[in-house]
Short mmCIF file of C-alpha atoms and ligand atoms in Angstrom, two decimals:
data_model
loop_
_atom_site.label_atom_id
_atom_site.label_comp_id
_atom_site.label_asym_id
_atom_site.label_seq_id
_atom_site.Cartn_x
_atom_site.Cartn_y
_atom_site.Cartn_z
CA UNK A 1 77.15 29.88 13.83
CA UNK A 2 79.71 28.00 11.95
CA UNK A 3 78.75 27.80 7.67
CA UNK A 4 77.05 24.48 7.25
CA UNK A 5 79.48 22.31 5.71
CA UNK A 6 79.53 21.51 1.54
CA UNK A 7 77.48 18.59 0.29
CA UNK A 8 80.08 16.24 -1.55
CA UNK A 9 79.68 13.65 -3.84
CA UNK A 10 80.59 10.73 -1.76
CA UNK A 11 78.37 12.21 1.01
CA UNK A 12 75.37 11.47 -1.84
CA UNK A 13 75.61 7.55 -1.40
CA UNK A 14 76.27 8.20 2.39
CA UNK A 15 72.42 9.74 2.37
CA UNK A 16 71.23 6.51 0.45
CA UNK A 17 72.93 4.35 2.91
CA UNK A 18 71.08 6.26 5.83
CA UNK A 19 67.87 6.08 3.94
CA UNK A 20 67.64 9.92 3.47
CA UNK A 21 66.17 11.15 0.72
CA UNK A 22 67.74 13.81 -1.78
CA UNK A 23 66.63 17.22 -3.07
CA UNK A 24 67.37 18.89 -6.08
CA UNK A 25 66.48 21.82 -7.88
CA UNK A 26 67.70 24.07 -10.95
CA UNK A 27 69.40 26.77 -10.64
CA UNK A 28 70.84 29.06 -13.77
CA UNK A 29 71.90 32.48 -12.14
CA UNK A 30 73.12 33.94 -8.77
CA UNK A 31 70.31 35.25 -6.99
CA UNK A 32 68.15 32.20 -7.28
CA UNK A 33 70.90 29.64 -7.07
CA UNK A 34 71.13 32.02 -3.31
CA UNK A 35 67.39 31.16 -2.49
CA UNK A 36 67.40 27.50 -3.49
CA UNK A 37 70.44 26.96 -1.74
CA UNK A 38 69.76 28.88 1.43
CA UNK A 39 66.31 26.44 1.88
CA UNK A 40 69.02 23.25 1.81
CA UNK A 41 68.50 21.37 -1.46
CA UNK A 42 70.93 19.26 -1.66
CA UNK A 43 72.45 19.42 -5.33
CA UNK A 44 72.21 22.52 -7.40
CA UNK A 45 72.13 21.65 -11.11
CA UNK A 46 72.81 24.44 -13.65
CA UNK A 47 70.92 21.95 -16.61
CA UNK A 48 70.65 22.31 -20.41
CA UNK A 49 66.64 22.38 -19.39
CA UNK A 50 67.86 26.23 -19.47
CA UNK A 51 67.71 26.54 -23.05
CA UNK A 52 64.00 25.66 -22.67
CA UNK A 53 63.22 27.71 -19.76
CA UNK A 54 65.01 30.51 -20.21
CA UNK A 55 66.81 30.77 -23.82
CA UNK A 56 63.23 29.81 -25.03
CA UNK A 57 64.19 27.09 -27.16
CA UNK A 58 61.85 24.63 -28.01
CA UNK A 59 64.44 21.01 -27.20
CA UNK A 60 67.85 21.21 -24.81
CA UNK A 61 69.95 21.12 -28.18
CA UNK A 62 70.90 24.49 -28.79
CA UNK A 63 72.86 25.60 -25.65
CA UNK A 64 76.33 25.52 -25.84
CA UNK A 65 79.38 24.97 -23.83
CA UNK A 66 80.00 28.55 -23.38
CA UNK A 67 76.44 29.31 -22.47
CA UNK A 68 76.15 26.30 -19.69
CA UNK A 69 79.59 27.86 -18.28
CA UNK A 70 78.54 31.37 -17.90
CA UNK A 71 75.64 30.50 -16.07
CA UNK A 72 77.45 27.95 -14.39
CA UNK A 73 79.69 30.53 -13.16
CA UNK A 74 77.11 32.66 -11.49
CA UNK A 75 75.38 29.48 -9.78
CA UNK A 76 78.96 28.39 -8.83
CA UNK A 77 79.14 31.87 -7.02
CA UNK A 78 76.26 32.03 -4.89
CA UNK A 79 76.28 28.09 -3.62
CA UNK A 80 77.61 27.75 -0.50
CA UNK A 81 75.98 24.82 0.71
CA UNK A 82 74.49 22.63 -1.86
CA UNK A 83 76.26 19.90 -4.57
CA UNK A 84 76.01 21.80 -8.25
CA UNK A 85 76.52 19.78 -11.03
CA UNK A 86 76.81 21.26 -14.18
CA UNK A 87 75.14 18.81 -17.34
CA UNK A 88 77.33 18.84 -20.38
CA UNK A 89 75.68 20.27 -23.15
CA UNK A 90 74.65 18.00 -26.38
CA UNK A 91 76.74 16.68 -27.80
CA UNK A 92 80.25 17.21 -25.91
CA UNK A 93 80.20 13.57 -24.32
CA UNK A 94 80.24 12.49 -27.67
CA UNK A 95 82.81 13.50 -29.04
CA UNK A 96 85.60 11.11 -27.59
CA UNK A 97 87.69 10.97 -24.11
CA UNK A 98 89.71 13.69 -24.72
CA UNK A 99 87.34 16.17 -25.64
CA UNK A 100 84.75 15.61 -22.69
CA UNK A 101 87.35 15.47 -20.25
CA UNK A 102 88.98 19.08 -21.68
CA UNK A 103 85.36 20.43 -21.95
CA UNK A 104 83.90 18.80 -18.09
CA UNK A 105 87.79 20.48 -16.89
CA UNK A 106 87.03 23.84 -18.59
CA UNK A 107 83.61 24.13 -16.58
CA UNK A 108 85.59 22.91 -13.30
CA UNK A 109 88.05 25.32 -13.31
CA UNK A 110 86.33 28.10 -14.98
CA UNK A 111 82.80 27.74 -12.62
CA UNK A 112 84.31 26.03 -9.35
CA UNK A 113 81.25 23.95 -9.44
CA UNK A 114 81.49 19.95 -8.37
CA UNK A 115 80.21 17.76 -10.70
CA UNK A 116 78.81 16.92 -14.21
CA UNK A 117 75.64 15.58 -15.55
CA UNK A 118 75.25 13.38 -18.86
CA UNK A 119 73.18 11.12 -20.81
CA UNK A 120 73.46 7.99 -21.35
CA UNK A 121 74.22 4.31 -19.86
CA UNK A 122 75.79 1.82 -21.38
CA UNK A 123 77.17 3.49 -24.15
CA UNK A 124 78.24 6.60 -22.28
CA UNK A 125 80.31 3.83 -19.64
CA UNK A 126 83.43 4.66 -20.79
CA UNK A 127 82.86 8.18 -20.82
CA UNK A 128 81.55 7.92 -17.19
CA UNK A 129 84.98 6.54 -16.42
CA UNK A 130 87.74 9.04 -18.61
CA UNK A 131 85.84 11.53 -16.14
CA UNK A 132 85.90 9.52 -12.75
CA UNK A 133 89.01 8.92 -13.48
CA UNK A 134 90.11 12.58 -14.23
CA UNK A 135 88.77 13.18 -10.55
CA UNK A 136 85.38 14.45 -12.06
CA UNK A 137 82.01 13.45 -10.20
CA UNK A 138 79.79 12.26 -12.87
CA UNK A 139 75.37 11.97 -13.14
CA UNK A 140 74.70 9.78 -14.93
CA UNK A 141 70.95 10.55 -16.80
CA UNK A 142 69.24 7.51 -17.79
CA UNK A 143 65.42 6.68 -19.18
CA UNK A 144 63.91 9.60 -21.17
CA UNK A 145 67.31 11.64 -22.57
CA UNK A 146 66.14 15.04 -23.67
CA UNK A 147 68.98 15.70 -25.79
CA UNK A 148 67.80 12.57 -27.40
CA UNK A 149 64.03 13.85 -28.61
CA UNK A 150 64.39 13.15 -32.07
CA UNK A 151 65.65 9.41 -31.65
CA UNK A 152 62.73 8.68 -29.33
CA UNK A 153 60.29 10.84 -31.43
CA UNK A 154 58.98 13.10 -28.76
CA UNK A 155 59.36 13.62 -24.82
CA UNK A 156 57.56 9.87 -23.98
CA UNK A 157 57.67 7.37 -21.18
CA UNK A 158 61.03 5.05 -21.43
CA UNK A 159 59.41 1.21 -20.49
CA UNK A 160 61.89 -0.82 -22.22
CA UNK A 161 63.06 -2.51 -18.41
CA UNK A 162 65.93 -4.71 -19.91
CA UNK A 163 67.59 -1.69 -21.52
CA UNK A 164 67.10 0.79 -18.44
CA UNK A 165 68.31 -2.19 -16.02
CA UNK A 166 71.68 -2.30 -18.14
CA UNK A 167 71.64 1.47 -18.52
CA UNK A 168 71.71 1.92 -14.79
CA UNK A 169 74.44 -0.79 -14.11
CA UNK A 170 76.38 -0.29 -16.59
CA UNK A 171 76.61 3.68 -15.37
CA UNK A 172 76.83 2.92 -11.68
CA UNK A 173 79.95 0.01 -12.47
CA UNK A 174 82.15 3.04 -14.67
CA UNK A 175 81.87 4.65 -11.50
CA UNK A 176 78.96 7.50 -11.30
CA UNK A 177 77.98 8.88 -8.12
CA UNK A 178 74.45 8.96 -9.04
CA UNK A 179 71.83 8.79 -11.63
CA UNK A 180 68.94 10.81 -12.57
CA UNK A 181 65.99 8.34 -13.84
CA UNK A 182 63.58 10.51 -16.14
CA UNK A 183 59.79 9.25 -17.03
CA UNK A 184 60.55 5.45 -15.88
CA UNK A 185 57.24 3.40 -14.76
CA UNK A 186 57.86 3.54 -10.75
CA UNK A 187 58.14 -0.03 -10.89
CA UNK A 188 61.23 -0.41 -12.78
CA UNK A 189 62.92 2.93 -10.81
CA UNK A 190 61.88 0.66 -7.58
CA UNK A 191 63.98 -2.07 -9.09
CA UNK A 192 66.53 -0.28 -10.18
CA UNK A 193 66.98 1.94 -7.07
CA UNK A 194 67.12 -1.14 -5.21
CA UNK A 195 69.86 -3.02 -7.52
CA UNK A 196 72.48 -0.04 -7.41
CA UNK A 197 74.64 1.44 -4.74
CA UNK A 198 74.40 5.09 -5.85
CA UNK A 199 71.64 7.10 -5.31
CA UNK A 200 68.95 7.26 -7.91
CA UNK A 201 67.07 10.75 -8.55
CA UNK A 202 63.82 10.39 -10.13
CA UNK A 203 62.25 13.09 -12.13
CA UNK A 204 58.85 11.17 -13.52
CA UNK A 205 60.30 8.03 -11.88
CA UNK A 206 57.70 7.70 -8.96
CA UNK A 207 58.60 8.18 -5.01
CA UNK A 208 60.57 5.47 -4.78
CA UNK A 209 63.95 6.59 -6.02
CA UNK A 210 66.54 7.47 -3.64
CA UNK A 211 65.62 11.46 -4.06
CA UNK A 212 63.79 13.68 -6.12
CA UNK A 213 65.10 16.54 -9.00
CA UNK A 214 62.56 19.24 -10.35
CA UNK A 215 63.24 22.20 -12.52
CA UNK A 216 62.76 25.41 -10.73
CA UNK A 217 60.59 27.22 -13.60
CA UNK A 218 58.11 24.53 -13.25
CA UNK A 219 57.93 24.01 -9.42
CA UNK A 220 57.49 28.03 -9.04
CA UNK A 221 55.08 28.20 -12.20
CA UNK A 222 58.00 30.49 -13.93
CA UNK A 223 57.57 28.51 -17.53
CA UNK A 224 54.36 29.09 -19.71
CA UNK A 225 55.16 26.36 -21.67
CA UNK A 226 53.96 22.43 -21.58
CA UNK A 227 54.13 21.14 -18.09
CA UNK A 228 54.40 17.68 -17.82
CA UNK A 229 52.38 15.12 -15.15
CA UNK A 230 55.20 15.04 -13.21
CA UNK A 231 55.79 18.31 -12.31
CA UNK A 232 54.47 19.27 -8.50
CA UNK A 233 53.80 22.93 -8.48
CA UNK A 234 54.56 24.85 -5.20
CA UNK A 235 54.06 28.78 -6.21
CA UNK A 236 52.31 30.56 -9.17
CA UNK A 237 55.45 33.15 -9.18
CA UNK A 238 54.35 33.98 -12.97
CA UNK A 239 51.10 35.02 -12.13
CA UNK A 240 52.28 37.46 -9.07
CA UNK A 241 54.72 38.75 -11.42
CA UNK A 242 52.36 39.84 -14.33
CA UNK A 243 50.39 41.24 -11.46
CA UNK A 244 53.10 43.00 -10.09
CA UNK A 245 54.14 44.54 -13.05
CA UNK A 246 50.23 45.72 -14.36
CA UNK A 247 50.06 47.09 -10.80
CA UNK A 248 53.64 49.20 -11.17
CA UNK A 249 52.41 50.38 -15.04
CA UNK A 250 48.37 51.30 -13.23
CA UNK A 251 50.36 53.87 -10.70
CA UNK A 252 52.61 55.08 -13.03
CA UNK A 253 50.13 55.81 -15.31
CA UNK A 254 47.33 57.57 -13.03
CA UNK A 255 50.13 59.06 -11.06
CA UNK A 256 50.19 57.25 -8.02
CA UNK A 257 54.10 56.21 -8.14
CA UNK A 258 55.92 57.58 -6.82
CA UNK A 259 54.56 58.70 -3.40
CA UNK A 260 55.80 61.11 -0.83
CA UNK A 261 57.54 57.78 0.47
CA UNK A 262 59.77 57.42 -2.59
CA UNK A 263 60.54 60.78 -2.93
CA UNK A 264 63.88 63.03 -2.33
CA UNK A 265 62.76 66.11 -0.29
O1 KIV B 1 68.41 19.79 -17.68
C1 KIV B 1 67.78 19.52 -16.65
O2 KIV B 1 67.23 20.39 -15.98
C2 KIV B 1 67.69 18.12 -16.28
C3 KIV B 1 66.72 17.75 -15.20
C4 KIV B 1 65.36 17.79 -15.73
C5 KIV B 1 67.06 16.45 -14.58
O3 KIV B 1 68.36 17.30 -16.82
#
């Protein structure tokens, strides 16, 4: 059978137009960036969440654009399928034209990977367009901004509808091909899902965006930490793994492992 063909930017508002809804996951490194993409998620995105869930960092802040790139690489490796879009680490996009559009190419070329993610609205418009018009697929982010945590005091619920409404148009005129919504009251994503053209991707934004992003830690129950309302979780992977690995140390103590079976004869 022929390779199913790549997801592509464009073909994200195609899937609004249709009425399909969008999946999309995390991914920082090869082999699981392989597994998400071989279930068909949609979009892949290698996100600064990774300096929470796997640098251990307490906010998104620390990772830098080196860091996001050499994990981009690996997820830009093992997609064959799927949209990834790489976010731009804090605080490259604000920095001026030139230097997000050098930084956004570097991770293009050096990751083969499809698109960016930033945050921000109206004042990240112009931004949004340097890159579109660079030929760079842009996410826009808009509500709750992580990289943002000490502006909004803490990780909260963004309700301020006039500001979101302008946020949203303001990065779906300078041209992004979607937007992630984060912790938005479902009513206002409803609105604004409905007032745009590009797809809208709610993460805390209630079922009526235009598709759904989760990280991976969470949904798999990787990530000890704080896990927020909105997270769904499908597997307890953590658990099986600390079991796994007490079972591996039991054997090796008493004796058990390794077997005939694992032996050279
Ligand atoms: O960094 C990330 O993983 C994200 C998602 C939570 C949308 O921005």
């Amino acid at each position: 059978m022929p390779p199913a063909p790549r997801v592509t930017a464009p073909a994200f508002a195609a899937k609004k137009k249709r009425g399909e809804k969008l999946a999309i996951l995390t991914a920082y490194d090869y082999p699981t960036a392989r597994m998400i993409d071989s279930a068909g998620v949609d979009g892949i995105l290698v996100g600064d969440s990774l300096a929470m869930v796997v640098q251990g960092h307490e906010t998104t802040l620390p990772v830098t654009l080196e860091q996001m790139i050499y994990h981009a690489e690996m997820v830009g490796r093992a997609v064959k399928r799927a949209l990834v879009i790489v976010d731009l680490p804090f605080p490259i996009h604000h920095l001026g034209r030139h230097a997000v559009v050098e930084a956004a190419g570097k991770i293009m070329k050096q990751a083969r990977v499809q698109a960016v993610k930033l945050e921000g609205g109206v004042e990240q418009a112009d931004t949004i367009a340097s890159l579109t018009r660079a030929g760079i697929p842009v996410m826009a982010h808009c509500g709750l901004g992580p990289q943002s945590v000490h502006t909004l005091g803490g990780y909260r619920v963004q309700r301020d509808r006039e500001r979101l409404m302008a946020d949203a148009q303001a990065a779906a005129g300078a041209g992004a091909f979607a937007m992630v919504l984060e912790c938005v009251p479902s009513d206002i994503a409803r609105e604004i899902s409905a007032s745009i053209e590009i797809p809208t991707i709610g993460i805390g934004a209630g079922g009526d965006c235009d598709g759904q992003v989760l990280v991976t830690h969470d949904l798999l129950g990787m990530h000890s930490g704080y896990v927020p309302k909105f997270v769904k979780r499908y597997a307890n992977l953590g658990e099986q793994v600390v079991s796994a690995v007490a079972g591996f140390c039991d054997e090796v103590r008493s004796g058990k492992f390794p077997g005939a079976d694992h032996e050279f004869q």
